[in-house]
Phi, psi and omega in degrees: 000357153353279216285345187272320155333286219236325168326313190270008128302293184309321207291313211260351201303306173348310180316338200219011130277333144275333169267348153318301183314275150043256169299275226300310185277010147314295190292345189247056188356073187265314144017263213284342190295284175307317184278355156304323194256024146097023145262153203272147199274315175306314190299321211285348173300296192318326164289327189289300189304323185268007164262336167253028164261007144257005168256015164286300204274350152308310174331299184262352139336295185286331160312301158349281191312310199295329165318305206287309187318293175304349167055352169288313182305110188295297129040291214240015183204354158267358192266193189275139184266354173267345177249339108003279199283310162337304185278317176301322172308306185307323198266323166309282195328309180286338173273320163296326187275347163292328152306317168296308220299336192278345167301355179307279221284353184236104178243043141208148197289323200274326176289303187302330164303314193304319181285322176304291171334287178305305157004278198307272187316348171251324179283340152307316163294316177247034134309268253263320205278337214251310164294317176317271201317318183310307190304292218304298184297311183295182157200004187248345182052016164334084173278012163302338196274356174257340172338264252276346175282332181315327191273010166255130162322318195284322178301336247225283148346276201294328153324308203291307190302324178243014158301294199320283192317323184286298175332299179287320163320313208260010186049056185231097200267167187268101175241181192281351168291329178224029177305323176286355187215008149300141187013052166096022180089004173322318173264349159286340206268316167305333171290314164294317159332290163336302187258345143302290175351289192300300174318327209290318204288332144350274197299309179294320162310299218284324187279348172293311168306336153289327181273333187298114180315000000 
């Protein structure tokens, strides 16, 4: 239960550190700093996004090794390793880009950290009281009943990550044969989630970013 703990903290910690960076070279216009010195406002997205999306994907990289080395974490070895590297692709990709959008909304950084954080801290907390009690209490597992928590990204994270982990606890692995019908189809729904997700919050950033003065 290691990884159902502490997993969905690694996954989303990033989140309110990137939009911390974000706001900041926004608030100390370091921006307009760069489009003085001739760089084009796409390239400098394009650069932003594909640098912390690799160090998003060192990260679970070195979780991996290190995960597979110790050979305890179930997590990360009993499950399908292609559906495995899917949902991590995915959700990095969903995580910058949720990170620009919330950076929209924000033009000081320390405000903008404070909220990611709580962000990160309420979906660990009522993520885990809400997924519990549901298996527990429930028995038909209806993941119609969850859509609406499906439309926050981070909610959406901490479910996959912690299906994966409950799963790997109990050596019940997640593949791509019963992704649709393990505990109702829970980890395809994430995966979709996932993957509406990355454009939509994209497509909202750019428009925020139009409007911003």
């Amino acid at each position: 239960y290691f990884a159902m703990i502490f997993m969905p903290y690694i996954l989303l910690m990033l989140m309110f550190l990137i939009t911390g960076l974000i706001v900041y070279e926004k608030q100390e216009r370091l921006r307009e700093i760069m489009l003085m010195s001739g760089l084009k406002m796409e390239t400098y997205f394009v650069v932003t996004y594909i640098f912390y999306f690799l160090q998003y994907a060192a990260m679970i990289f070195v979780l991996w090794v290190v995960a597979v080395a110790l050979g305890d974490l179930q997590t990360f070895q009993i499950h399908d390793q292609g559906l495995l590297f899917v949902f991590f692709f995915l959700w990095g990709n969903v995580m910058v880009s949720f990170s620009f959008m919330l950076s929209s909304l924000f033009s000081d950084a320390k405000s903008a950290v404070t909220c990611t954080f709580m962000l990160m801290m309420l979906t660990n907390i009522c993520g885990g009281a809400i997924n519990w009690g549901y298996v527990r209490f429930q028995s038909d597992l209806d993941q119609a009943k969850f859509d609406g928590y499906m439309c926050v990204p981070s909610f959406v994270a901490f479910r996959g990550i912690w299906w994966l982990s409950v799963s790997g606890a109990a050596y019940q692995p997640i593949t791509w044969e019963n992704v649709g019908t393990h505990a109702n189809g829970v980890m395809a729904r994430v995966l979709i989630a996932f993957a509406w997700q990355w454009p939509v919050w994209l497509l909202l950033w750019g428009c925020r970013e139009k409007m911003r003065p």
